[in-house]
mmCIF file of C-alpha atoms in Angstrom:
data_model
loop_
_atom_site.group_PDB
_atom_site.id
_atom_site.type_symbol
_atom_site.label_atom_id
_atom_site.label_comp_id
_atom_site.label_asym_id
_atom_site.label_seq_id
_atom_site.Cartn_x
_atom_site.Cartn_y
_atom_site.Cartn_z
ATOM 1 C CA UNK A 1 98.657 95.576 60.331
ATOM 2 C CA UNK A 2 100.219 94.831 63.698
ATOM 3 C CA UNK A 3 98.216 95.161 66.904
ATOM 4 C CA UNK A 4 99.618 97.814 69.276
ATOM 5 C CA UNK A 5 99.894 95.507 72.305
ATOM 6 C CA UNK A 6 101.708 92.864 70.260
ATOM 7 C CA UNK A 7 104.020 95.480 68.748
ATOM 8 C CA UNK A 8 104.962 96.917 72.144
ATOM 9 C CA UNK A 9 105.637 93.460 73.565
ATOM 10 C CA UNK A 10 107.892 92.502 70.624
ATOM 11 C CA UNK A 11 109.725 95.841 70.701
ATOM 12 C CA UNK A 12 110.469 95.610 74.419
ATOM 13 C CA UNK A 13 111.717 92.041 74.031
ATOM 14 C CA UNK A 14 114.387 93.387 71.672
ATOM 15 C CA UNK A 15 115.587 96.176 73.980
ATOM 16 C CA UNK A 16 118.740 94.584 75.426
ATOM 17 C CA UNK A 17 121.902 96.573 76.163
ATOM 18 C CA UNK A 18 125.206 95.982 77.965
ATOM 19 C CA UNK A 19 125.866 99.362 79.551
ATOM 20 C CA UNK A 20 129.240 100.703 80.627
ATOM 21 C CA UNK A 21 129.895 101.489 84.299
ATOM 22 C CA UNK A 22 131.655 104.449 85.902
ATOM 23 C CA UNK A 23 132.030 106.157 89.284
ATOM 24 C CA UNK A 24 130.220 109.345 90.265
ATOM 25 C CA UNK A 25 130.022 111.411 93.425
ATOM 26 C CA UNK A 26 126.783 111.738 95.364
ATOM 27 C CA UNK A 27 126.372 115.255 93.977
ATOM 28 C CA UNK A 28 126.127 113.676 90.500
ATOM 29 C CA UNK A 29 124.103 110.627 91.518
ATOM 30 C CA UNK A 30 120.486 111.773 91.317
ATOM 31 C CA UNK A 31 118.455 109.596 88.962
ATOM 32 C CA UNK A 32 121.382 107.257 88.276
ATOM 33 C CA UNK A 33 121.143 103.489 88.476
ATOM 34 C CA UNK A 34 123.466 101.508 90.757
ATOM 35 C CA UNK A 35 125.748 99.072 88.952
ATOM 36 C CA UNK A 36 126.533 97.055 92.093
ATOM 37 C CA UNK A 37 125.182 96.375 95.571
ATOM 38 C CA UNK A 38 125.999 98.927 98.279
ATOM 39 C CA UNK A 39 126.431 97.682 101.861
ATOM 40 C CA UNK A 40 126.277 99.554 105.159
ATOM 41 C CA UNK A 41 129.615 100.739 106.516
ATOM 42 C CA UNK A 42 128.187 101.367 109.976
ATOM 43 C CA UNK A 43 125.335 100.467 112.257
ATOM 44 C CA UNK A 44 122.442 102.936 112.070
ATOM 45 C CA UNK A 45 122.221 104.582 114.487
ATOM 46 C CA UNK A 46 125.929 104.258 115.259
ATOM 47 C CA UNK A 47 125.249 104.738 118.992
ATOM 48 C CA UNK A 48 122.298 104.919 121.370
ATOM 49 C CA UNK A 49 120.881 108.443 121.170
ATOM 50 C CA UNK A 50 117.946 110.517 122.259
ATOM 51 C CA UNK A 51 114.921 110.782 119.992
ATOM 52 C CA UNK A 52 113.880 114.134 121.465
ATOM 53 C CA UNK A 53 114.776 116.967 123.804
ATOM 54 C CA UNK A 54 114.357 115.911 127.432
ATOM 55 C CA UNK A 55 116.191 114.067 130.186
ATOM 56 C CA UNK A 56 118.076 110.776 130.209
ATOM 57 C CA UNK A 57 117.111 108.839 133.349
ATOM 58 C CA UNK A 58 118.616 105.972 135.304
ATOM 59 C CA UNK A 59 115.784 104.087 137.008
ATOM 60 C CA UNK A 60 116.537 100.362 137.173
ATOM 61 C CA UNK A 61 114.085 99.831 139.993
ATOM 62 C CA UNK A 62 111.245 101.540 138.128
ATOM 63 C CA UNK A 63 108.649 103.913 139.474
ATOM 64 C CA UNK A 64 110.922 106.830 140.456
ATOM 65 C CA UNK A 65 109.506 110.316 140.029
ATOM 66 C CA UNK A 66 112.427 112.379 141.377
ATOM 67 C CA UNK A 67 115.993 112.530 139.979
ATOM 68 C CA UNK A 68 119.180 114.537 140.429
ATOM 69 C CA UNK A 69 120.409 116.338 137.283
ATOM 70 C CA UNK A 70 124.172 115.674 136.974
ATOM 71 C CA UNK A 71 125.060 116.583 133.367
ATOM 72 C CA UNK A 72 123.993 118.383 130.164
ATOM 73 C CA UNK A 73 124.558 116.649 126.799
ATOM 74 C CA UNK A 74 124.312 118.278 123.348
ATOM 75 C CA UNK A 75 124.272 116.512 119.962
ATOM 76 C CA UNK A 76 127.886 115.866 118.996
ATOM 77 C CA UNK A 77 129.232 115.829 122.569
ATOM 78 C CA UNK A 78 131.541 112.995 123.551
ATOM 79 C CA UNK A 79 129.908 111.006 126.344
ATOM 80 C CA UNK A 80 132.191 108.906 128.540
ATOM 81 C CA UNK A 81 130.225 108.525 131.749
ATOM 82 C CA UNK A 82 127.362 106.440 133.104
ATOM 83 C CA UNK A 83 124.412 107.532 135.149
ATOM 84 C CA UNK A 84 123.877 106.094 138.594
ATOM 85 C CA UNK A 85 120.512 105.042 139.997
ATOM 86 C CA UNK A 86 118.337 108.115 140.517
ATOM 87 C CA UNK A 87 120.445 110.405 138.308
ATOM 88 C CA UNK A 88 119.405 112.308 135.182
ATOM 89 C CA UNK A 89 121.144 114.231 132.408
ATOM 90 C CA UNK A 90 119.671 117.055 130.355
ATOM 91 C CA UNK A 91 119.815 115.776 126.774
ATOM 92 C CA UNK A 92 118.943 117.032 123.287
ATOM 93 C CA UNK A 93 117.738 115.285 120.131
ATOM 94 C CA UNK A 94 120.464 113.192 118.533
ATOM 95 C CA UNK A 95 122.790 113.363 121.519
ATOM 96 C CA UNK A 96 124.479 110.153 122.686
ATOM 97 C CA UNK A 97 122.855 108.720 125.783
ATOM 98 C CA UNK A 98 125.144 108.016 128.770
ATOM 99 C CA UNK A 99 125.652 104.534 130.101
ATOM 100 C CA UNK A 100 122.886 103.089 132.275
ATOM 101 C CA UNK A 101 120.192 105.219 130.616
ATOM 102 C CA UNK A 102 116.919 103.349 131.089
ATOM 103 C CA UNK A 103 114.646 105.869 129.360
ATOM 104 C CA UNK A 104 114.446 109.422 128.037
ATOM 105 C CA UNK A 105 111.568 111.544 129.238
ATOM 106 C CA UNK A 106 110.402 114.442 127.084
ATOM 107 C CA UNK A 107 110.896 117.829 128.698
ATOM 108 C CA UNK A 108 107.151 118.573 128.569
ATOM 109 C CA UNK A 109 106.551 115.834 131.178
ATOM 110 C CA UNK A 110 108.964 117.256 133.755
ATOM 111 C CA UNK A 111 109.377 120.043 136.310
ATOM 112 C CA UNK A 112 112.808 121.309 137.369
ATOM 113 C CA UNK A 113 113.768 122.948 140.658
ATOM 114 C CA UNK A 114 117.480 123.631 140.890
ATOM 115 C CA UNK A 115 119.240 120.346 140.184
ATOM 116 C CA UNK A 116 116.159 118.317 141.026
ATOM 117 C CA UNK A 117 113.982 116.834 138.285
ATOM 118 C CA UNK A 118 110.389 115.808 138.935
ATOM 119 C CA UNK A 119 108.275 113.709 136.582
ATOM 120 C CA UNK A 120 104.731 114.902 136.062
ATOM 121 C CA UNK A 121 103.730 111.591 134.393
ATOM 122 C CA UNK A 122 105.041 108.027 134.450
ATOM 123 C CA UNK A 123 107.726 107.265 131.859
ATOM 124 C CA UNK A 124 108.133 103.561 130.983
ATOM 125 C CA UNK A 125 111.552 102.068 130.334
ATOM 126 C CA UNK A 126 113.045 102.330 126.845
ATOM 127 C CA UNK A 127 111.094 105.399 125.779
ATOM 128 C CA UNK A 128 112.507 107.916 123.271
ATOM 129 C CA UNK A 129 115.819 106.104 122.737
ATOM 130 C CA UNK A 130 117.125 105.249 119.279
ATOM 131 C CA UNK A 131 119.240 102.153 119.879
ATOM 132 C CA UNK A 132 122.478 101.372 118.060
ATOM 133 C CA UNK A 133 121.848 99.334 114.915
ATOM 134 C CA UNK A 134 118.060 99.230 115.315
ATOM 135 C CA UNK A 135 117.569 100.513 111.751
ATOM 136 C CA UNK A 136 120.563 99.059 109.868
ATOM 137 C CA UNK A 137 123.327 96.653 110.829
ATOM 138 C CA UNK A 138 126.864 97.051 109.490
ATOM 139 C CA UNK A 139 127.306 94.854 106.415
ATOM 140 C CA UNK A 140 123.622 94.787 105.453
ATOM 141 C CA UNK A 141 122.769 95.566 101.839
ATOM 142 C CA UNK A 142 121.486 99.124 101.598
ATOM 143 C CA UNK A 143 120.586 98.938 97.906
ATOM 144 C CA UNK A 144 120.852 96.209 95.326
ATOM 145 C CA UNK A 145 122.354 96.780 91.892
ATOM 146 C CA UNK A 146 119.758 98.376 89.668
ATOM 147 C CA UNK A 147 118.312 100.691 92.311
ATOM 148 C CA UNK A 148 117.565 104.162 90.946
ATOM 149 C CA UNK A 149 118.866 106.845 93.273
ATOM 150 C CA UNK A 150 116.335 109.396 94.498
ATOM 151 C CA UNK A 151 116.989 112.097 97.152
ATOM 152 C CA UNK A 152 116.156 109.744 100.041
ATOM 153 C CA UNK A 153 118.558 107.073 98.744
ATOM 154 C CA UNK A 154 121.316 109.651 98.304
ATOM 155 C CA UNK A 155 120.746 110.882 101.867
ATOM 156 C CA UNK A 156 121.033 107.325 103.211
ATOM 157 C CA UNK A 157 124.298 106.765 101.324
ATOM 158 C CA UNK A 158 125.714 110.020 102.689
ATOM 159 C CA UNK A 159 124.690 109.022 106.218
ATOM 160 C CA UNK A 160 126.828 105.905 105.755
ATOM 161 C CA UNK A 161 129.912 107.843 104.681
ATOM 162 C CA UNK A 162 129.525 106.795 101.045
ATOM 163 C CA UNK A 163 130.461 109.584 98.650
ATOM 164 C CA UNK A 164 131.339 107.758 95.403
ATOM 165 C CA UNK A 165 129.372 104.936 93.783
ATOM 166 C CA UNK A 166 129.433 102.746 90.688
ATOM 167 C CA UNK A 167 126.569 103.590 88.322
ATOM 168 C CA UNK A 168 125.633 102.783 84.763
ATOM 169 C CA UNK A 169 126.637 105.392 82.228
ATOM 170 C CA UNK A 170 123.875 107.537 80.804
ATOM 171 C CA UNK A 171 122.143 106.193 77.732
ATOM 172 C CA UNK A 172 123.620 107.859 74.642
ATOM 173 C CA UNK A 173 120.939 108.863 72.153
ATOM 174 C CA UNK A 174 121.162 110.826 68.911
ATOM 175 C CA UNK A 175 118.107 112.302 67.168
ATOM 176 C CA UNK A 176 117.852 112.793 63.403
ATOM 177 C CA UNK A 177 115.131 114.175 61.171
ATOM 178 C CA UNK A 178 115.044 113.180 57.525
ATOM 179 C CA UNK A 179 113.833 114.866 54.354
ATOM 180 C CA UNK A 180 114.819 117.523 51.799
ATOM 181 C CA UNK A 181 111.713 119.533 52.679
ATOM 182 C CA UNK A 182 112.872 120.283 56.232
ATOM 183 C CA UNK A 183 114.420 123.550 57.343
ATOM 184 C CA UNK A 184 115.674 124.842 60.681
ATOM 185 C CA UNK A 185 113.407 127.279 62.551
ATOM 186 C CA UNK A 186 115.834 130.180 61.941
ATOM 187 C CA UNK A 187 115.932 129.641 58.182
ATOM 188 C CA UNK A 188 113.608 131.098 55.576
ATOM 189 C CA UNK A 189 111.246 128.684 53.865
ATOM 190 C CA UNK A 190 109.911 128.786 50.344
ATOM 191 C CA UNK A 191 107.581 126.707 48.224
ATOM 192 C CA UNK A 192 106.830 123.325 49.816
ATOM 193 C CA UNK A 193 109.538 123.536 52.489
ATOM 194 C CA UNK A 194 108.527 123.185 56.153
ATOM 195 C CA UNK A 195 110.177 123.771 59.488
ATOM 196 C CA UNK A 196 111.535 120.745 61.340
ATOM 197 C CA UNK A 197 109.294 120.333 64.399
ATOM 198 C CA UNK A 198 109.931 116.657 65.087
ATOM 199 C CA UNK A 199 113.617 116.792 65.945
ATOM 200 C CA UNK A 200 113.035 119.423 68.596
ATOM 201 C CA UNK A 201 110.108 117.644 70.222
ATOM 202 C CA UNK A 202 112.113 114.405 70.261
ATOM 203 C CA UNK A 203 115.159 116.121 71.778
ATOM 204 C CA UNK A 204 112.872 117.433 74.517
ATOM 205 C CA UNK A 205 111.273 114.007 75.047
ATOM 206 C CA UNK A 206 114.583 112.157 75.277
ATOM 207 C CA UNK A 207 116.218 114.793 77.494
ATOM 208 C CA UNK A 208 113.716 113.895 80.206
ATOM 209 C CA UNK A 209 115.209 110.388 80.300
ATOM 210 C CA UNK A 210 118.774 110.415 78.957
ATOM 211 C CA UNK A 211 121.447 112.463 77.248
ATOM 212 C CA UNK A 212 120.143 113.575 73.873
ATOM 213 C CA UNK A 213 122.407 114.654 71.022
ATOM 214 C CA UNK A 214 121.146 116.625 68.038
ATOM 215 C CA UNK A 215 122.110 114.795 64.846
ATOM 216 C CA UNK A 216 120.543 117.408 62.561
ATOM 217 C CA UNK A 217 118.599 116.885 59.340
ATOM 218 C CA UNK A 218 119.511 114.023 57.018
ATOM 219 C CA UNK A 219 118.852 114.998 53.411
ATOM 220 C CA UNK A 220 117.553 112.486 50.874
ATOM 221 C CA UNK A 221 120.943 111.388 49.581
ATOM 222 C CA UNK A 222 121.853 107.756 50.141
ATOM 223 C CA UNK A 223 125.618 108.068 50.617
ATOM 224 C CA UNK A 224 125.303 110.828 53.222
ATOM 225 C CA UNK A 225 122.550 108.943 55.113
ATOM 226 C CA UNK A 226 124.666 105.787 55.117
ATOM 227 C CA UNK A 227 127.755 107.645 56.390
ATOM 228 C CA UNK A 228 125.847 109.527 59.097
ATOM 229 C CA UNK A 229 124.149 106.413 60.475
ATOM 230 C CA UNK A 230 127.353 104.363 60.344
ATOM 231 C CA UNK A 231 129.227 107.019 62.320
ATOM 232 C CA UNK A 232 126.452 107.653 64.837
ATOM 233 C CA UNK A 233 125.980 103.935 65.539
ATOM 234 C CA UNK A 234 129.568 103.691 66.772
ATOM 235 C CA UNK A 235 129.032 106.422 69.376
ATOM 236 C CA UNK A 236 125.476 105.799 70.583
ATOM 237 C CA UNK A 237 123.269 103.253 72.286
ATOM 238 C CA UNK A 238 120.180 104.429 70.397
ATOM 239 C CA UNK A 239 119.412 106.416 67.248
ATOM 240 C CA UNK A 240 115.930 107.854 66.762
ATOM 241 C CA UNK A 241 114.833 109.077 63.344
ATOM 242 C CA UNK A 242 111.646 110.823 62.312
ATOM 243 C CA UNK A 243 110.573 110.451 58.686
ATOM 244 C CA UNK A 244 111.659 107.570 56.514
ATOM 245 C CA UNK A 245 109.372 105.093 58.279
ATOM 246 C CA UNK A 246 107.113 105.057 55.215
ATOM 247 C CA UNK A 247 109.331 103.328 52.703
ATOM 248 C CA UNK A 248 109.166 104.836 49.215
ATOM 249 C CA UNK A 249 111.450 105.635 46.309
ATOM 250 C CA UNK A 250 112.930 108.700 48.023
ATOM 251 C CA UNK A 251 113.286 107.151 51.502
ATOM 252 C CA UNK A 252 116.895 106.028 51.868
ATOM 253 C CA UNK A 253 116.922 105.518 55.637
ATOM 254 C CA UNK A 254 115.514 101.993 55.675
ATOM 255 C CA UNK A 255 117.845 100.932 52.887
ATOM 256 C CA UNK A 256 120.884 102.309 54.731
ATOM 257 C CA UNK A 257 119.923 100.651 58.040
ATOM 258 C CA UNK A 258 119.349 97.323 56.291
ATOM 259 C CA UNK A 259 122.763 97.553 54.649
ATOM 260 C CA UNK A 260 124.484 98.376 57.940
ATOM 261 C CA UNK A 261 122.471 96.135 60.262
ATOM 262 C CA UNK A 262 118.910 94.863 60.638
ATOM 263 C CA UNK A 263 115.506 96.517 60.480
ATOM 264 C CA UNK A 264 111.904 95.559 61.248
ATOM 265 C CA UNK A 265 109.345 97.683 59.388
ATOM 266 C CA UNK A 266 105.803 97.619 60.743
ATOM 267 C CA UNK A 267 102.422 98.956 59.755
ATOM 268 C CA UNK A 268 100.761 99.501 63.101
ATOM 269 C CA UNK A 269 97.024 99.257 63.615
ATOM 270 C CA UNK A 270 96.993 102.614 65.430
ATOM 271 C CA UNK A 271 96.024 106.145 64.529
ATOM 272 C CA UNK A 272 97.993 108.396 64.418
ATOM 273 C CA UNK A 273 101.226 106.583 63.689
ATOM 274 C CA UNK A 274 100.785 103.706 61.284
ATOM 275 C CA UNK A 275 104.412 103.418 60.025
ATOM 276 C CA UNK A 276 107.083 102.387 62.552
ATOM 277 C CA UNK A 277 110.486 100.747 62.332
ATOM 278 C CA UNK A 278 113.130 99.438 64.706
ATOM 279 C CA UNK A 279 116.367 97.505 64.470
ATOM 280 C CA UNK A 280 120.095 97.621 65.177
ATOM 281 C CA UNK A 281 123.358 98.704 63.668
ATOM 282 C CA UNK A 282 125.976 96.741 65.558
ATOM 283 C CA UNK A 283 125.213 97.293 69.255
ATOM 284 C CA UNK A 284 123.269 100.487 68.589
ATOM 285 C CA UNK A 285 119.466 100.298 68.608
ATOM 286 C CA UNK A 286 117.447 102.120 65.945
ATOM 287 C CA UNK A 287 113.902 103.495 66.185
ATOM 288 C CA UNK A 288 112.152 105.047 63.176
ATOM 289 C CA UNK A 289 109.094 107.250 63.686
ATOM 290 C CA UNK A 290 106.605 108.742 61.229
ATOM 291 C CA UNK A 291 107.211 112.202 59.774
ATOM 292 C CA UNK A 292 103.863 113.752 60.734
ATOM 293 C CA UNK A 293 104.442 115.632 64.025
ATOM 294 C CA UNK A 294 101.475 114.222 65.979
ATOM 295 C CA UNK A 295 102.191 110.725 64.654
ATOM 296 C CA UNK A 296 105.803 111.100 65.767
ATOM 297 C CA UNK A 297 104.636 112.307 69.186
ATOM 298 C CA UNK A 298 102.153 109.478 69.686
ATOM 299 C CA UNK A 299 104.430 106.671 68.488
ATOM 300 C CA UNK A 300 107.299 108.036 70.540
ATOM 301 C CA UNK A 301 105.253 108.026 73.741
ATOM 302 C CA UNK A 302 103.442 104.763 73.107
ATOM 303 C CA UNK A 303 106.459 102.794 71.833
ATOM 304 C CA UNK A 304 109.822 104.590 71.928
ATOM 305 C CA UNK A 305 109.395 106.011 75.432
ATOM 306 C CA UNK A 306 108.834 102.553 77.002
ATOM 307 C CA UNK A 307 111.681 101.180 74.857
ATOM 308 C CA UNK A 308 114.108 103.788 76.185
ATOM 309 C CA UNK A 309 113.086 103.024 79.757
ATOM 310 C CA UNK A 310 113.639 99.320 79.075
ATOM 311 C CA UNK A 311 117.146 100.055 77.754
ATOM 312 C CA UNK A 312 117.791 101.961 80.979
ATOM 313 C CA UNK A 313 116.650 98.975 83.028
ATOM 314 C CA UNK A 314 113.560 100.827 84.260
ATOM 315 C CA UNK A 315 109.958 99.688 84.171
ATOM 316 C CA UNK A 316 108.546 100.439 80.711
ATOM 317 C CA UNK A 317 104.972 100.541 81.985
ATOM 318 C CA UNK A 318 103.133 103.701 80.952
ATOM 319 C CA UNK A 319 100.770 105.282 83.500
ATOM 320 C CA UNK A 320 97.149 104.499 82.693
ATOM 321 C CA UNK A 321 93.776 105.489 84.127
ATOM 322 C CA UNK A 322 90.161 104.654 83.400
ATOM 323 C CA UNK A 323 87.942 107.688 82.804
ATOM 324 C CA UNK A 324 84.388 108.480 81.782
ATOM 325 C CA UNK A 325 84.347 109.965 78.289
ATOM 326 C CA UNK A 326 82.339 113.178 77.850
ATOM 327 C CA UNK A 327 81.732 112.619 74.146
ATOM 328 C CA UNK A 328 80.945 109.698 71.890
ATOM 329 C CA UNK A 329 81.980 108.337 68.494
ATOM 330 C CA UNK A 330 79.944 106.183 66.100
ATOM 331 C CA UNK A 331 82.939 105.528 63.878
ATOM 332 C CA UNK A 332 84.053 101.912 63.639
ATOM 333 C CA UNK A 333 87.556 101.582 62.243
ATOM 334 C CA UNK A 334 90.173 98.838 62.043
ATOM 335 C CA UNK A 335 92.861 100.857 63.799
ATOM 336 C CA UNK A 336 93.014 101.745 67.485
ATOM 337 C CA UNK A 337 92.867 105.533 67.745
ATOM 338 C CA UNK A 338 94.635 107.653 70.330
ATOM 339 C CA UNK A 339 92.842 110.981 70.577
ATOM 340 C CA UNK A 340 94.351 113.973 72.283
ATOM 341 C CA UNK A 341 92.384 114.877 75.399
ATOM 342 C CA UNK A 342 92.160 116.589 78.758
ATOM 343 C CA UNK A 343 91.243 114.570 81.828
ATOM 344 C CA UNK A 344 90.237 115.836 85.250
ATOM 345 C CA UNK A 345 88.856 114.637 88.590
ATOM 346 C CA UNK A 346 85.510 115.701 89.995
ATOM 347 C CA UNK A 347 84.805 116.339 93.670
ATOM 348 C CA UNK A 348 84.223 112.600 94.236
ATOM 349 C CA UNK A 349 87.600 111.678 92.771
ATOM 350 C CA UNK A 350 86.146 110.213 89.550
ATOM 351 C CA UNK A 351 88.068 110.785 86.311
ATOM 352 C CA UNK A 352 86.471 112.337 83.218
ATOM 353 C CA UNK A 353 88.004 113.141 79.844
ATOM 354 C CA UNK A 354 87.247 115.553 76.970
ATOM 355 C CA UNK A 355 88.632 115.731 73.450
ATOM 356 C CA UNK A 356 91.024 118.604 72.761
ATOM 357 C CA UNK A 357 91.312 120.516 69.481
ATOM 358 C CA UNK A 358 91.698 119.203 65.967
ATOM 359 C CA UNK A 359 92.831 115.596 65.745
ATOM 360 C CA UNK A 360 94.742 115.469 62.430
ATOM 361 C CA UNK A 361 98.135 113.702 62.433
ATOM 362 C CA UNK A 362 99.921 116.924 61.428
ATOM 363 C CA UNK A 363 98.004 119.240 63.793
ATOM 364 C CA UNK A 364 100.153 120.159 66.788
ATOM 365 C CA UNK A 365 97.925 122.857 68.270
ATOM 366 C CA UNK A 366 95.487 120.511 70.023
ATOM 367 C CA UNK A 367 98.309 118.269 71.219
ATOM 368 C CA UNK A 368 100.118 121.162 72.889
ATOM 369 C CA UNK A 369 97.111 121.666 75.196
ATOM 370 C CA UNK A 370 96.358 117.980 75.831
ATOM 371 C CA UNK A 371 97.302 116.198 79.046
ATOM 372 C CA UNK A 372 96.490 112.654 77.933
ATOM 373 C CA UNK A 373 95.931 110.283 75.037
ATOM 374 C CA UNK A 374 92.466 108.701 74.890
ATOM 375 C CA UNK A 375 92.401 105.087 73.700
ATOM 376 C CA UNK A 376 89.502 104.464 71.306
ATOM 377 C CA UNK A 377 89.297 100.720 70.687
ATOM 378 C CA UNK A 378 89.366 99.324 67.165
ATOM 379 C CA UNK A 379 86.289 97.720 65.556
ATOM 380 C CA UNK A 380 83.780 99.260 67.959
ATOM 381 C CA UNK A 381 81.872 102.474 68.584
ATOM 382 C CA UNK A 382 82.357 104.445 71.800
ATOM 383 C CA UNK A 383 79.259 105.743 73.568
ATOM 384 C CA UNK A 384 79.257 108.991 75.510
ATOM 385 C CA UNK A 385 79.515 108.234 79.222
ATOM 386 C CA UNK A 386 81.357 104.949 78.727
ATOM 387 C CA UNK A 387 84.656 104.114 80.420
ATOM 388 C CA UNK A 388 87.831 104.411 78.365
ATOM 389 C CA UNK A 389 91.528 103.957 79.023
ATOM 390 C CA UNK A 390 93.619 107.111 79.033
ATOM 391 C CA UNK A 391 97.391 107.580 79.046
ATOM 392 C CA UNK A 392 98.355 110.663 81.092
ATOM 393 C CA UNK A 393 101.169 112.568 79.396
ATOM 394 C CA UNK A 394 104.254 113.548 81.432
ATOM 395 C CA UNK A 395 103.601 117.262 81.299
ATOM 396 C CA UNK A 396 106.301 118.663 83.581
ATOM 397 C CA UNK A 397 106.264 122.070 85.244
ATOM 398 C CA UNK A 398 108.737 124.347 83.489
ATOM 399 C CA UNK A 399 111.984 125.208 85.265
ATOM 400 C CA UNK A 400 111.876 128.641 86.881
#
């Protein structure tokens, strides 16, 4: 059996993809990855301006405490004059400072009588002025290719008059389930038929990262599996299948992938999730997950999720924490086990973790309430109160 750390390293090494590029507007840019460097069109700020509401002063000699107010300047006003020694202009945040401004004094440090301004405290030169180009110079690189655009990055681009950018196209992913026993949730089931839970959890998983297409259920018929995979591989960057990872007489998926491309079948030294496969059909990557729902969940998060992020050019590193375990286990087994758990912080900021629900590989109820996977090391017992590694799950708040 293959060690989990070795398996993840080998899988990520194979996640290479030449992605197409297209242009999007800033309104469509959130979460997208830049395909080329973006440079500044303008200095930032583009002109000297006031950092707060107050008065622009001209005091070359230094030490003045009395000034004559000669003008009032709002943000957006054109300013084509210069102050003379001893003059002041009422000014508001973001407004362009007039020529010869030596400092801006905040209004709280002044007293006004008619057109006379009196300082109640000393105001050193250069205070409260945002100087042209002090943040960014025209021609500087704002973002290098590969930068993922968050709200702050989008705001900076807009402030530079950039409204269209070159980004990598979204990863195209299709999800299939396999097996004659599977039925859709709206269908009636009889005998040994079961509802298809995996495809829907995988569609939800992938939708948090990329565009996910529902490929439906592949029945156990070789010609139809071959045709479906051949067609999907031409239109996708990645195909994910659940079921078919345990190769048997009735599992046609591995045979079809091998005929169309290449496939690596692994027996992983983890629990849940021993069977796992990955490969390619042409330029399209393939990932095969176990059929048991919890096994599919665990192997997706521990292996497929980092692989997808690698294909997107993002860091594949999963978040990890060390926590004190509130239970123990005397079992010593050859496979690393990932238990479903709930972690929390105490008042001192220390992390603790409890086991959640039943832990069988087909038991979804405990998993639905878990917020982490607890790593139980292979070939050793785990004492209550010891420190263990946990993998927090990306449990997002539902959209309102």
